[in-house]
mmCIF file of N, CA and C in Angstrom:
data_model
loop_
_atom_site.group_PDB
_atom_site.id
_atom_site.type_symbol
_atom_site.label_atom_id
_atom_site.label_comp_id
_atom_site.label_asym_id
_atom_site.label_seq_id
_atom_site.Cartn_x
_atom_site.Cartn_y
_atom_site.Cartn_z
ATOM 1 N N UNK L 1 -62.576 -22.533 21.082
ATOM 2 C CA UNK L 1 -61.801 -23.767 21.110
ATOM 3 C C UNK L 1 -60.615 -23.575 22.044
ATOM 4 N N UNK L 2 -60.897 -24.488 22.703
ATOM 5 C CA UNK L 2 -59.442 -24.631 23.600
ATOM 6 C C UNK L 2 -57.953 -24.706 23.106
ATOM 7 N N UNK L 3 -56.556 -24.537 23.731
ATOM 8 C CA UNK L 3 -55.941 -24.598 23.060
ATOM 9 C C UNK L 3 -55.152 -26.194 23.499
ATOM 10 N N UNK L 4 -55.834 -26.795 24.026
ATOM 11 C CA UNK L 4 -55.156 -28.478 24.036
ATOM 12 C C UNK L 4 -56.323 -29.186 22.795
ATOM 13 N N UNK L 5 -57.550 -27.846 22.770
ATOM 14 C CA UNK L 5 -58.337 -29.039 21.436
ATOM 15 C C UNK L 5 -57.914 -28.631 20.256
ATOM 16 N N UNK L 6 -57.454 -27.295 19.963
ATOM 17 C CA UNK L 6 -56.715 -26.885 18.693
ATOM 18 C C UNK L 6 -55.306 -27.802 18.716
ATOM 19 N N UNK L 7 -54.349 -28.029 19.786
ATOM 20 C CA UNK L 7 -53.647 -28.752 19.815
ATOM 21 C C UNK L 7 -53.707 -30.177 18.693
ATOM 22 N N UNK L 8 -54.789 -31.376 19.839
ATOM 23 C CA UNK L 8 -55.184 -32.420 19.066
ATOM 24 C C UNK L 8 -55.681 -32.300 17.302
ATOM 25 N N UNK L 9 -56.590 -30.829 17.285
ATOM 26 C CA UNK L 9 -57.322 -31.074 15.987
ATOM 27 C C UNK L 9 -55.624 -30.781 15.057
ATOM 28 N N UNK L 10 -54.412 -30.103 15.445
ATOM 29 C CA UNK L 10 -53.514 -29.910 14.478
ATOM 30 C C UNK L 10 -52.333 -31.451 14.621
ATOM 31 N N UNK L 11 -52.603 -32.234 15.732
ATOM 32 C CA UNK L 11 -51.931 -33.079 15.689
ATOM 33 C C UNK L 11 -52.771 -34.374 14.589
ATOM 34 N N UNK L 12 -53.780 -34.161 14.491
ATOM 35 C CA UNK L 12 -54.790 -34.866 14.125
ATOM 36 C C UNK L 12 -55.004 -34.751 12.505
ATOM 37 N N UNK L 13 -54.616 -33.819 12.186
ATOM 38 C CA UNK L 13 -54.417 -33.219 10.607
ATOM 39 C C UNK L 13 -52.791 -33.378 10.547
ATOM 40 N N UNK L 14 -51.950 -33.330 10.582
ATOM 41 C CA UNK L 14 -51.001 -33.944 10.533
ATOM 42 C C UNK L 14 -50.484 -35.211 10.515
ATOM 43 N N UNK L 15 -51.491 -35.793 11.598
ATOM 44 C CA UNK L 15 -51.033 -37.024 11.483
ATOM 45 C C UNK L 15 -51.578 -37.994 10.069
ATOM 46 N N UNK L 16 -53.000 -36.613 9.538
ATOM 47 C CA UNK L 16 -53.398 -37.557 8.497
ATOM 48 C C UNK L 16 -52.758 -36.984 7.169
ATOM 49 N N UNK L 17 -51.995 -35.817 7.274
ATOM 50 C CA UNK L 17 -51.149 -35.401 5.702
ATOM 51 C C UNK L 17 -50.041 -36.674 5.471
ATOM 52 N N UNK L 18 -49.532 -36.972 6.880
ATOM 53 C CA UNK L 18 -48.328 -37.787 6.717
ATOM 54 C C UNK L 18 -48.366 -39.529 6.218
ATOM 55 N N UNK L 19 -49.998 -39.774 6.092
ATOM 56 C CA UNK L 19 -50.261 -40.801 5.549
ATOM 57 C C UNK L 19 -50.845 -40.607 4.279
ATOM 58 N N UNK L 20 -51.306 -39.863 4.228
ATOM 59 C CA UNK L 20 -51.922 -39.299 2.531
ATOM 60 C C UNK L 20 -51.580 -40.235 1.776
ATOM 61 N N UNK L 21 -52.637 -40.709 0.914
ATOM 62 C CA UNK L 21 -52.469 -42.030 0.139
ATOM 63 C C UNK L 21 -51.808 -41.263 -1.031
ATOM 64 N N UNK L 22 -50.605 -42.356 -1.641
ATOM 65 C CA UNK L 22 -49.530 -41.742 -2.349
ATOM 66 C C UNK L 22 -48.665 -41.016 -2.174
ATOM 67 N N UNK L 23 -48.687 -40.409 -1.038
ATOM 68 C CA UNK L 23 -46.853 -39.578 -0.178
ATOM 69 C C UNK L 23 -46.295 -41.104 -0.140
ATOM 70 N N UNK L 24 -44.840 -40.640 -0.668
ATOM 71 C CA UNK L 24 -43.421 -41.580 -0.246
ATOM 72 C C UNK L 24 -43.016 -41.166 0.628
ATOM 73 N N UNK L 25 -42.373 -42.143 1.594
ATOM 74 C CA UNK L 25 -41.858 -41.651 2.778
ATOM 75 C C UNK L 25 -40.400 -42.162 2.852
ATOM 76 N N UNK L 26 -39.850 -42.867 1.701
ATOM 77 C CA UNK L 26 -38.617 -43.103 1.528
ATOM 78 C C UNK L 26 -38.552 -42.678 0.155
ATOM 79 N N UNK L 27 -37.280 -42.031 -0.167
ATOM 80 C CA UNK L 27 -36.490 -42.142 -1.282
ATOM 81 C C UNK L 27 -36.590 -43.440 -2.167
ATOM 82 N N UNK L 28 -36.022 -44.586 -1.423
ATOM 83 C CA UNK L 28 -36.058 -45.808 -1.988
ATOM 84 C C UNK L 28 -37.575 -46.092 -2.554
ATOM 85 N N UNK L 29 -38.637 -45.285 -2.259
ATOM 86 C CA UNK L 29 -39.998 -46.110 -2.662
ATOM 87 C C UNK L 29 -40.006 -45.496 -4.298
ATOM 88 N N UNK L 30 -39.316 -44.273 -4.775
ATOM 89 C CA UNK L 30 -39.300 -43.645 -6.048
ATOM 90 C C UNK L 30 -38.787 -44.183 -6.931
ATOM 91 N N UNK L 31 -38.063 -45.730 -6.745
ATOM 92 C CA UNK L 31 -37.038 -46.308 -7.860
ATOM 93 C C UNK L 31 -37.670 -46.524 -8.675
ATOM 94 N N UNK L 32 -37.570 -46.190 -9.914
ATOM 95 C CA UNK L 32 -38.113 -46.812 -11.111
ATOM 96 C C UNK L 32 -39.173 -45.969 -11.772
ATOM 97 N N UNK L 33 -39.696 -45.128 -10.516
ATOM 98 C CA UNK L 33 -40.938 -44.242 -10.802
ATOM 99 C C UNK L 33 -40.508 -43.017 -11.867
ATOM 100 N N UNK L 34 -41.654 -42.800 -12.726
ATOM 101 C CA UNK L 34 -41.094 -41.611 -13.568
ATOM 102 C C UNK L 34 -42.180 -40.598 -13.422
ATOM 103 N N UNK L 35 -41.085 -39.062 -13.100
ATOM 104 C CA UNK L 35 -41.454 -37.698 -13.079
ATOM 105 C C UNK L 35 -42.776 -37.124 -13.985
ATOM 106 N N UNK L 36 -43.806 -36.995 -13.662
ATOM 107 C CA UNK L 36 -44.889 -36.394 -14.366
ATOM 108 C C UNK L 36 -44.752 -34.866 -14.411
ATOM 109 N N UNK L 37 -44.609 -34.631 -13.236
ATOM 110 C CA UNK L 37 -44.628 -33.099 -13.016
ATOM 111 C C UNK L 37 -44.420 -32.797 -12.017
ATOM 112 N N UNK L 38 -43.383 -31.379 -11.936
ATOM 113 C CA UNK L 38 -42.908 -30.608 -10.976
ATOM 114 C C UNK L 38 -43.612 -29.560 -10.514
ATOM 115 N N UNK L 39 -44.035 -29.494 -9.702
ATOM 116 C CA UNK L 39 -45.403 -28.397 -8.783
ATOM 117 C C UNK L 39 -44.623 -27.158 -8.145
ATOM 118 N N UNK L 40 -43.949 -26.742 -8.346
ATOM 119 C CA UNK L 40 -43.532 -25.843 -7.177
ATOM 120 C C UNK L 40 -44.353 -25.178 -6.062
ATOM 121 N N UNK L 41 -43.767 -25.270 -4.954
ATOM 122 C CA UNK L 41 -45.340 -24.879 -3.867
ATOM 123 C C UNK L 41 -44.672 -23.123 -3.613
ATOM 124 N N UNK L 42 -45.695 -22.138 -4.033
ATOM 125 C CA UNK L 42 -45.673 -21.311 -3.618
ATOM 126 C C UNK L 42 -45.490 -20.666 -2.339
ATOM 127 N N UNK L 43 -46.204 -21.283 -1.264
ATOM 128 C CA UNK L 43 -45.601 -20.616 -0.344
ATOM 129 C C UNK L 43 -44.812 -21.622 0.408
ATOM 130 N N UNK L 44 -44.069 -22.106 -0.417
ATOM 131 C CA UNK L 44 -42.519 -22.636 0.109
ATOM 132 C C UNK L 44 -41.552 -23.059 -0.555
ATOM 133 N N UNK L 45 -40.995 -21.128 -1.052
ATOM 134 C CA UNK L 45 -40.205 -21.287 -2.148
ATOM 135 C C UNK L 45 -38.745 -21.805 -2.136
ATOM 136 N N UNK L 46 -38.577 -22.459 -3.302
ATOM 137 C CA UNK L 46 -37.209 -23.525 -3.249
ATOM 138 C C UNK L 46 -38.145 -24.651 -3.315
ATOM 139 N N UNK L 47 -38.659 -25.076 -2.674
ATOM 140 C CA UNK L 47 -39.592 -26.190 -2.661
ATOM 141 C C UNK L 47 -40.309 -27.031 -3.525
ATOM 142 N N UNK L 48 -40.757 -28.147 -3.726
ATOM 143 C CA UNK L 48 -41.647 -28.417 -4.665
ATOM 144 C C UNK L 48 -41.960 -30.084 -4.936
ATOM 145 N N UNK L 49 -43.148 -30.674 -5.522
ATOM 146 C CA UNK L 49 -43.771 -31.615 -4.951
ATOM 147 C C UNK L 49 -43.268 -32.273 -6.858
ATOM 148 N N UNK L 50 -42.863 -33.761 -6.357
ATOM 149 C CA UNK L 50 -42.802 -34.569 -7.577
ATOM 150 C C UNK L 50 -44.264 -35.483 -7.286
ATOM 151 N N UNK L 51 -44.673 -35.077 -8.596
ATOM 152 C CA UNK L 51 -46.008 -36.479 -8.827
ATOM 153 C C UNK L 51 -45.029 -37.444 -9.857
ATOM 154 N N UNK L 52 -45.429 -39.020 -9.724
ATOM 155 C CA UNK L 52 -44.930 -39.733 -10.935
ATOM 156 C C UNK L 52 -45.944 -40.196 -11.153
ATOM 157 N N UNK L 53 -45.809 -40.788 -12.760
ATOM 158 C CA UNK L 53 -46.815 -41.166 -13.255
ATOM 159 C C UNK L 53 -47.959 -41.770 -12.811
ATOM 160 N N UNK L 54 -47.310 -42.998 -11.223
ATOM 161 C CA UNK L 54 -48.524 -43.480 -10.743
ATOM 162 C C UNK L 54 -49.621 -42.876 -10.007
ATOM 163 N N UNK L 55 -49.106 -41.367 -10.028
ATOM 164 C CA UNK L 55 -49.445 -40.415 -8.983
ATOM 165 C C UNK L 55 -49.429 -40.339 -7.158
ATOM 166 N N UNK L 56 -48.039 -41.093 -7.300
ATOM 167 C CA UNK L 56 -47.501 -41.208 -5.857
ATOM 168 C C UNK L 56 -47.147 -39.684 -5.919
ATOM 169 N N UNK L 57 -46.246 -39.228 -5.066
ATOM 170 C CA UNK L 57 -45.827 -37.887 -5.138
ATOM 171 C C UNK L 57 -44.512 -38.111 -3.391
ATOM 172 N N UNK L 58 -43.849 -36.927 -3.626
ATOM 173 C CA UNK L 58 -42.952 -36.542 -2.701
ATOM 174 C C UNK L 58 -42.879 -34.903 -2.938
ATOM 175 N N UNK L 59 -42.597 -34.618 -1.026
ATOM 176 C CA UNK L 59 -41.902 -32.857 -1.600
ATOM 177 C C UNK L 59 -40.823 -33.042 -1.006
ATOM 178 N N UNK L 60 -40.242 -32.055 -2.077
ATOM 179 C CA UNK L 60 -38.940 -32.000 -2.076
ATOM 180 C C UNK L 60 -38.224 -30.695 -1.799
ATOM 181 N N UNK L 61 -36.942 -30.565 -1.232
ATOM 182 C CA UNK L 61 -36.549 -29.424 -0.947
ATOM 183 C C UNK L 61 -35.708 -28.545 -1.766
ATOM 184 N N UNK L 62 -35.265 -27.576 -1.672
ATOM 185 C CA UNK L 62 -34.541 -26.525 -2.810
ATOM 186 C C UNK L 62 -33.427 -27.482 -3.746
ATOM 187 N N UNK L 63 -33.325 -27.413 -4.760
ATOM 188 C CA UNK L 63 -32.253 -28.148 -5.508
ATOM 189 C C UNK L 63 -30.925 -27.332 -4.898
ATOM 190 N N UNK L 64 -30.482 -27.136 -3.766
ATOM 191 C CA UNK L 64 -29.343 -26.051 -3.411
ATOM 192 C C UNK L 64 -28.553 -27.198 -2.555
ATOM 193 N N UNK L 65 -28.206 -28.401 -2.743
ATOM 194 C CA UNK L 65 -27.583 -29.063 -1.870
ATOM 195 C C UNK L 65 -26.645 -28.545 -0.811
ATOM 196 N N UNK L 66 -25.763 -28.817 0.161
ATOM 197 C CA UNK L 66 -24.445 -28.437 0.952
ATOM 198 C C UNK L 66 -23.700 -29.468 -0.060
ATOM 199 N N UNK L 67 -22.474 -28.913 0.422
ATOM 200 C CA UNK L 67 -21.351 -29.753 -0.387
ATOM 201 C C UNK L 67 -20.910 -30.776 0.216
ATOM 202 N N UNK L 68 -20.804 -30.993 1.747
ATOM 203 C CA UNK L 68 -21.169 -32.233 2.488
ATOM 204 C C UNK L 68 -21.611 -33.254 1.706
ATOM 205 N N UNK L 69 -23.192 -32.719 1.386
ATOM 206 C CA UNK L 69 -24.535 -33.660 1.111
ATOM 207 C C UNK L 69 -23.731 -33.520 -0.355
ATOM 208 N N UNK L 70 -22.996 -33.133 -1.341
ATOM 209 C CA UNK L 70 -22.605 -33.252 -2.549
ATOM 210 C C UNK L 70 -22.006 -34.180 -2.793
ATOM 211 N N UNK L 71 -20.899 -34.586 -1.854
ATOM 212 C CA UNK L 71 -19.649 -35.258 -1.720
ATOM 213 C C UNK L 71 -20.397 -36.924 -1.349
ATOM 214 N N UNK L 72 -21.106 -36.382 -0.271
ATOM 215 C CA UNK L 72 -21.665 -37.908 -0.229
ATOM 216 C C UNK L 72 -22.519 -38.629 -1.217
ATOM 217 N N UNK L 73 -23.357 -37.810 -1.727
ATOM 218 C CA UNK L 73 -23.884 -38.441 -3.069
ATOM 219 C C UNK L 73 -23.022 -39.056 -4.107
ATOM 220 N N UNK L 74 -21.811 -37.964 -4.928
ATOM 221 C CA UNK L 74 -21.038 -38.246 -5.563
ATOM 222 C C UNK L 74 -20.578 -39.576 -4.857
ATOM 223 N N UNK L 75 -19.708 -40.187 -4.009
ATOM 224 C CA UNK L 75 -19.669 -41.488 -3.515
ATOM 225 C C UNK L 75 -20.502 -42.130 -3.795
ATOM 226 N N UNK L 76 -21.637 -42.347 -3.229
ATOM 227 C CA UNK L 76 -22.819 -43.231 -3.082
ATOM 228 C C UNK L 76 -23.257 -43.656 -4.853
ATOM 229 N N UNK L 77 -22.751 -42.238 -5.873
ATOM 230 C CA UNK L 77 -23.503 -42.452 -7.107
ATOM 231 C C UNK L 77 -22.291 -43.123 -7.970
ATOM 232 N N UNK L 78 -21.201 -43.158 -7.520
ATOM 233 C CA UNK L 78 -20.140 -43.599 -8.306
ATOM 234 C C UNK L 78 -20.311 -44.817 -9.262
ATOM 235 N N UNK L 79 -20.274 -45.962 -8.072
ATOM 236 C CA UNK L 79 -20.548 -47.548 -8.888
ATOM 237 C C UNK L 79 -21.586 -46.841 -10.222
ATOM 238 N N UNK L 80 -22.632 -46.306 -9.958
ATOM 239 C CA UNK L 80 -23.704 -45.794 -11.291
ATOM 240 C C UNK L 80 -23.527 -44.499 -12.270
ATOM 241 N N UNK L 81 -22.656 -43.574 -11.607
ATOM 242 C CA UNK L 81 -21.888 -42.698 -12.753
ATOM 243 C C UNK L 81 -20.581 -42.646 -13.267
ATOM 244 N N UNK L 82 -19.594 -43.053 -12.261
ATOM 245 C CA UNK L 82 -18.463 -43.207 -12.911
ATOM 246 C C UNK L 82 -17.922 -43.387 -14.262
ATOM 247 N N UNK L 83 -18.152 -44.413 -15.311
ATOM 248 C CA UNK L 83 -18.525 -44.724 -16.553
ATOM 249 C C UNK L 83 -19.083 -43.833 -17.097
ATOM 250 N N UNK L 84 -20.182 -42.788 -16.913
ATOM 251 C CA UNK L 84 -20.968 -42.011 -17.655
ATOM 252 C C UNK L 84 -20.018 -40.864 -17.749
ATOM 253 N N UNK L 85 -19.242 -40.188 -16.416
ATOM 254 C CA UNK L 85 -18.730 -39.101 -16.333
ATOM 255 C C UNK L 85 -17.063 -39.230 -15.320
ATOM 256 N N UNK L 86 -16.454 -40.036 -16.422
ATOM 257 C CA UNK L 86 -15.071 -40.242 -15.970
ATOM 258 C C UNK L 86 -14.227 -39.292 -15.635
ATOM 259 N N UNK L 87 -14.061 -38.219 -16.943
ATOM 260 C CA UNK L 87 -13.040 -37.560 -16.505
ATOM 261 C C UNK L 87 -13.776 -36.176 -15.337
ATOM 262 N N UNK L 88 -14.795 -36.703 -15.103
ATOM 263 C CA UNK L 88 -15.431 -35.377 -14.023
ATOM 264 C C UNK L 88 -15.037 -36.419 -12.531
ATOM 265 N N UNK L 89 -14.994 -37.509 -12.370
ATOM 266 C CA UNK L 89 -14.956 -38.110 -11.518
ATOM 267 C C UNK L 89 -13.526 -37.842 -11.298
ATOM 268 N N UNK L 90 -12.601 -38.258 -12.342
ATOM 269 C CA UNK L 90 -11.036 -38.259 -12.578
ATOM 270 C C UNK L 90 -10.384 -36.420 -11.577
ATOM 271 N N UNK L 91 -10.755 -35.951 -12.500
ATOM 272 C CA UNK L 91 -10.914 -34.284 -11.952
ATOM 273 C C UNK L 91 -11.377 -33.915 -10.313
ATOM 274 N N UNK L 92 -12.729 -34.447 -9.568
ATOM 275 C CA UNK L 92 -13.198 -34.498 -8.725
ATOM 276 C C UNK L 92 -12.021 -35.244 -7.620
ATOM 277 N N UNK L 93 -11.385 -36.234 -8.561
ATOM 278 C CA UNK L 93 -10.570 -37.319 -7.583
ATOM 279 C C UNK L 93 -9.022 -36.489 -7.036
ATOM 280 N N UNK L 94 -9.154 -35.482 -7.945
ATOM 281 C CA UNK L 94 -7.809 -35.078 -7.853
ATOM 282 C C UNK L 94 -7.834 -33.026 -6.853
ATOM 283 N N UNK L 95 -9.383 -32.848 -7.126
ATOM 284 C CA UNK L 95 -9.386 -31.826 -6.317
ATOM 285 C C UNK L 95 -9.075 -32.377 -4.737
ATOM 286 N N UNK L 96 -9.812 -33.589 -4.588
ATOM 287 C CA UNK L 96 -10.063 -34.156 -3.243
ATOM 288 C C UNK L 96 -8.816 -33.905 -2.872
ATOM 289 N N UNK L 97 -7.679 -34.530 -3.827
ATOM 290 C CA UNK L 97 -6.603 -35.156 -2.850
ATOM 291 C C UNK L 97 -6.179 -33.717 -3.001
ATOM 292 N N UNK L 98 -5.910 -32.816 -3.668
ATOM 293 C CA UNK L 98 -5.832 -31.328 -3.659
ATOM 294 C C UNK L 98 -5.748 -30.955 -2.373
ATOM 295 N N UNK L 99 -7.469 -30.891 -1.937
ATOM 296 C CA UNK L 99 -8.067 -30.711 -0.646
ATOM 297 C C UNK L 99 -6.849 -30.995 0.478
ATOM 298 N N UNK L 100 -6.962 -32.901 0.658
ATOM 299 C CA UNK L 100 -6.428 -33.222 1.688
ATOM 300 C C UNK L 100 -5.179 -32.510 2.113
ATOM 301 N N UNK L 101 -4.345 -32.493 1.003
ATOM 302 C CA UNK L 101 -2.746 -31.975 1.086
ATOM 303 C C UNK L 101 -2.884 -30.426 1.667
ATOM 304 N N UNK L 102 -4.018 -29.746 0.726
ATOM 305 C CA UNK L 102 -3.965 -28.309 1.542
ATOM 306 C C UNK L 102 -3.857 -28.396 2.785
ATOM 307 N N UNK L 103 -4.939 -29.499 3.135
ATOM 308 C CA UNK L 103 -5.326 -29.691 4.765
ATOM 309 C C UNK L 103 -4.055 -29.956 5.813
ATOM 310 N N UNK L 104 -3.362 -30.416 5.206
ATOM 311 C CA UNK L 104 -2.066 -31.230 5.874
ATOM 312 C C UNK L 104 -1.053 -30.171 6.088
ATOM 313 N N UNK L 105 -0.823 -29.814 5.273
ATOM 314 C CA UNK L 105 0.006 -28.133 5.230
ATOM 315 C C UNK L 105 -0.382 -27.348 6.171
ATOM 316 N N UNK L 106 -1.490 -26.825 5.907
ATOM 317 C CA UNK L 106 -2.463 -25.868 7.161
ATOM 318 C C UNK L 106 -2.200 -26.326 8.373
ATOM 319 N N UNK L 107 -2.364 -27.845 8.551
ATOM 320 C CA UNK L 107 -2.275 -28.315 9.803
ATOM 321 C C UNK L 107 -0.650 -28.272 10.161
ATOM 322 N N UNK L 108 0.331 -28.405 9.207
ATOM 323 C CA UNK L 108 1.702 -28.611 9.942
ATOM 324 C C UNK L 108 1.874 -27.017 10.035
ATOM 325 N N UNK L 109 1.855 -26.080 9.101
ATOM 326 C CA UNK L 109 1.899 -24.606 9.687
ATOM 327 C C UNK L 109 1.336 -24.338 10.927
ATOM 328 N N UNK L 110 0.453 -24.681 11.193
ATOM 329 C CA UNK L 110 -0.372 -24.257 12.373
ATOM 330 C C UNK L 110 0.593 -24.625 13.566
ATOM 331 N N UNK L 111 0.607 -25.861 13.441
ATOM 332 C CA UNK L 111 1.801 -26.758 14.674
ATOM 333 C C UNK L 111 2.951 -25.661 14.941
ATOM 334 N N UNK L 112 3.297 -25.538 13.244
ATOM 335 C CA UNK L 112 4.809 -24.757 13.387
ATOM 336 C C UNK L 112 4.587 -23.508 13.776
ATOM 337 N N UNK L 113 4.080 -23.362 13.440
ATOM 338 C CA UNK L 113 3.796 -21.332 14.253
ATOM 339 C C UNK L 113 3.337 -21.571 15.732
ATOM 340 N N UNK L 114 2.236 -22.761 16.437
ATOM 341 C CA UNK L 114 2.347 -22.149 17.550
ATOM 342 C C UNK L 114 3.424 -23.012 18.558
ATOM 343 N N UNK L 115 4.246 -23.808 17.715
ATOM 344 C CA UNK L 115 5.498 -23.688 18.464
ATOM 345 C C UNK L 115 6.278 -22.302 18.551
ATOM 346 N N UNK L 116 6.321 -21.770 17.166
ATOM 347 C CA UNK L 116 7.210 -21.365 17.388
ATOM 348 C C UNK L 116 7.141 -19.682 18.099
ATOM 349 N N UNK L 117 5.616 -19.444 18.092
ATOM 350 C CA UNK L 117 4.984 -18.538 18.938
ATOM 351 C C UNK L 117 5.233 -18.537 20.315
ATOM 352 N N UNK L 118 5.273 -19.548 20.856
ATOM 353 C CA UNK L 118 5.655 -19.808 22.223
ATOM 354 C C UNK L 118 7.287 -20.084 22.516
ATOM 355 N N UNK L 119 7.614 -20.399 21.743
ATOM 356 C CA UNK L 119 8.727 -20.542 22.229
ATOM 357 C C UNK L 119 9.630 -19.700 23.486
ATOM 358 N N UNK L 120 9.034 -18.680 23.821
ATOM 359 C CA UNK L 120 10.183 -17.815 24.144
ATOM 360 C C UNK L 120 9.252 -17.735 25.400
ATOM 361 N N UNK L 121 7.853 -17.991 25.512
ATOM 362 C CA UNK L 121 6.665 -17.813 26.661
ATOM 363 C C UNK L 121 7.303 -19.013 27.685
ATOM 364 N N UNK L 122 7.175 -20.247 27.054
ATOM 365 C CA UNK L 122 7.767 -21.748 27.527
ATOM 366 C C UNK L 122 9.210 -22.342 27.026
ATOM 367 N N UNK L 123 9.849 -21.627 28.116
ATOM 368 C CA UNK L 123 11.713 -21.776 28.074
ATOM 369 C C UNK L 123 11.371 -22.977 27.879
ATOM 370 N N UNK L 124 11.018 -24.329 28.259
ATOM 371 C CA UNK L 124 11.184 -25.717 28.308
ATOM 372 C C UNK L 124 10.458 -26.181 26.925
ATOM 373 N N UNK L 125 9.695 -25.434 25.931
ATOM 374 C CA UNK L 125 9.283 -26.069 25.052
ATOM 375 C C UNK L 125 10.208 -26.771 23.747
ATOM 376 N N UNK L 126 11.472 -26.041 23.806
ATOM 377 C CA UNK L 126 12.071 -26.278 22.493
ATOM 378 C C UNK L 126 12.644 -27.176 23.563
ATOM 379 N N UNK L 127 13.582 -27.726 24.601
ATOM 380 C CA UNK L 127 13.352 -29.339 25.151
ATOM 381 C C UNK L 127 12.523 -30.359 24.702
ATOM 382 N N UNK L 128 11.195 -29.832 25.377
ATOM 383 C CA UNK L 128 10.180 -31.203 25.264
ATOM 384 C C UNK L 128 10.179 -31.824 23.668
ATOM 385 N N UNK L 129 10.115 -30.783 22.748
ATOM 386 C CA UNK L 129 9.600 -30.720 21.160
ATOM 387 C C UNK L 129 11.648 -31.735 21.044
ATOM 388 N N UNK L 130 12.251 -31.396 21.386
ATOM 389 C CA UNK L 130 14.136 -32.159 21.302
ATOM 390 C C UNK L 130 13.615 -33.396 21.695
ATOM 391 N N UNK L 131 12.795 -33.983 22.736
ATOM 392 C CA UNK L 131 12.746 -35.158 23.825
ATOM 393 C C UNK L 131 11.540 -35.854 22.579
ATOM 394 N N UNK L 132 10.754 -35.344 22.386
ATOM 395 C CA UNK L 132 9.768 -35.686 21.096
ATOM 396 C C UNK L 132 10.513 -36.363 20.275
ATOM 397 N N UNK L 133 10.867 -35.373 19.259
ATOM 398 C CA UNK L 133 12.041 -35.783 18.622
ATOM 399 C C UNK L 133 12.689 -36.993 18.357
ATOM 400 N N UNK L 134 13.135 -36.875 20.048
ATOM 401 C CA UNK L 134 14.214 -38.086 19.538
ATOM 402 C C UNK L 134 13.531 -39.774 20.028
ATOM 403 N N UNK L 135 12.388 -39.518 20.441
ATOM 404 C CA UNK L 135 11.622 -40.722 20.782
ATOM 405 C C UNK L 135 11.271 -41.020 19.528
ATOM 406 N N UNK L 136 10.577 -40.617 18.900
ATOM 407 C CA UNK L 136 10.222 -40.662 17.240
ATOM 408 C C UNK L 136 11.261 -41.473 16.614
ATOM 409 N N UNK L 137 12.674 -40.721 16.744
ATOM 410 C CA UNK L 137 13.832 -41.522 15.712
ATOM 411 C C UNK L 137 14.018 -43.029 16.272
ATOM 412 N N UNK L 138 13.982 -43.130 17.521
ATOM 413 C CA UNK L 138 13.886 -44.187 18.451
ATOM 414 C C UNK L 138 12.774 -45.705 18.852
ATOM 415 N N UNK L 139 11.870 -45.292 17.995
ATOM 416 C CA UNK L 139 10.841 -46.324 17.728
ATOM 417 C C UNK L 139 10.627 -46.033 15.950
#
């Protein structure tokens, strides 16, 4: 076999897993559907295939989210958990702003050190940072 006909025959089997009667191909097609059973696929561990009752199915990837992908869920799930899990939301609300403030700090230290790192490299910097200054008080 050639390798443009092994090509086609693997584009060709692919193209027919990805229609497989009963794969979801959205999230949104699972609403309402209920979990029969969890398959884990052996050789793709973390992994694993939901059948629901109608015997649609999806695979799915490691339950190991990023915290990115955490944060955005938590949003997205709010309007529908909030009520269920207040004071985790309450708590969550207050690491955030936690977060931000660390962030803000970090960022004005940073400023302030590499002013004040340079200072002595760029005679004219403690000027410009005076001329800053006073434009600021000035608008």
């Amino acid at each position: 076999m050639s390798t443009e006909a092994k090509w086609r025959a693997n584009q060709k089997k692919v193209a027919f897993m990805k229609r497989f009667p009963g794969l979801l191909s959205t999230w949104d097609q699972s609403g309402g559907k209920t979990v029969e059973r969890v398959v884990p696929l052996p050789s793709r561990p973390g992994r694993s295939a939901l059948i629901f009752s109608d015997y649609s199915f999806v695979i799915v990837s490691a339950v190991d989210p990023e915290p990115f992908d955490i944060a955005a869920g938590l949003g997205a799930m709010r309007p529908s958990l909030e009520s269920v899990y207040p004071e985790a939301y309450a708590e969550y609300d207050r690491l955030v702003s936690a977060d931000k403030e660390a962030l803000r700090v970090a960022r004005l230290d940073k400023i302030m050190g590499a002013i004040q790192n340079n200072m002595k490299d760029i005679p004219d910097l403690k000027d410009r940072v005076r001329l800053l200054v006073k434009e600021w008080d000035e608008t």
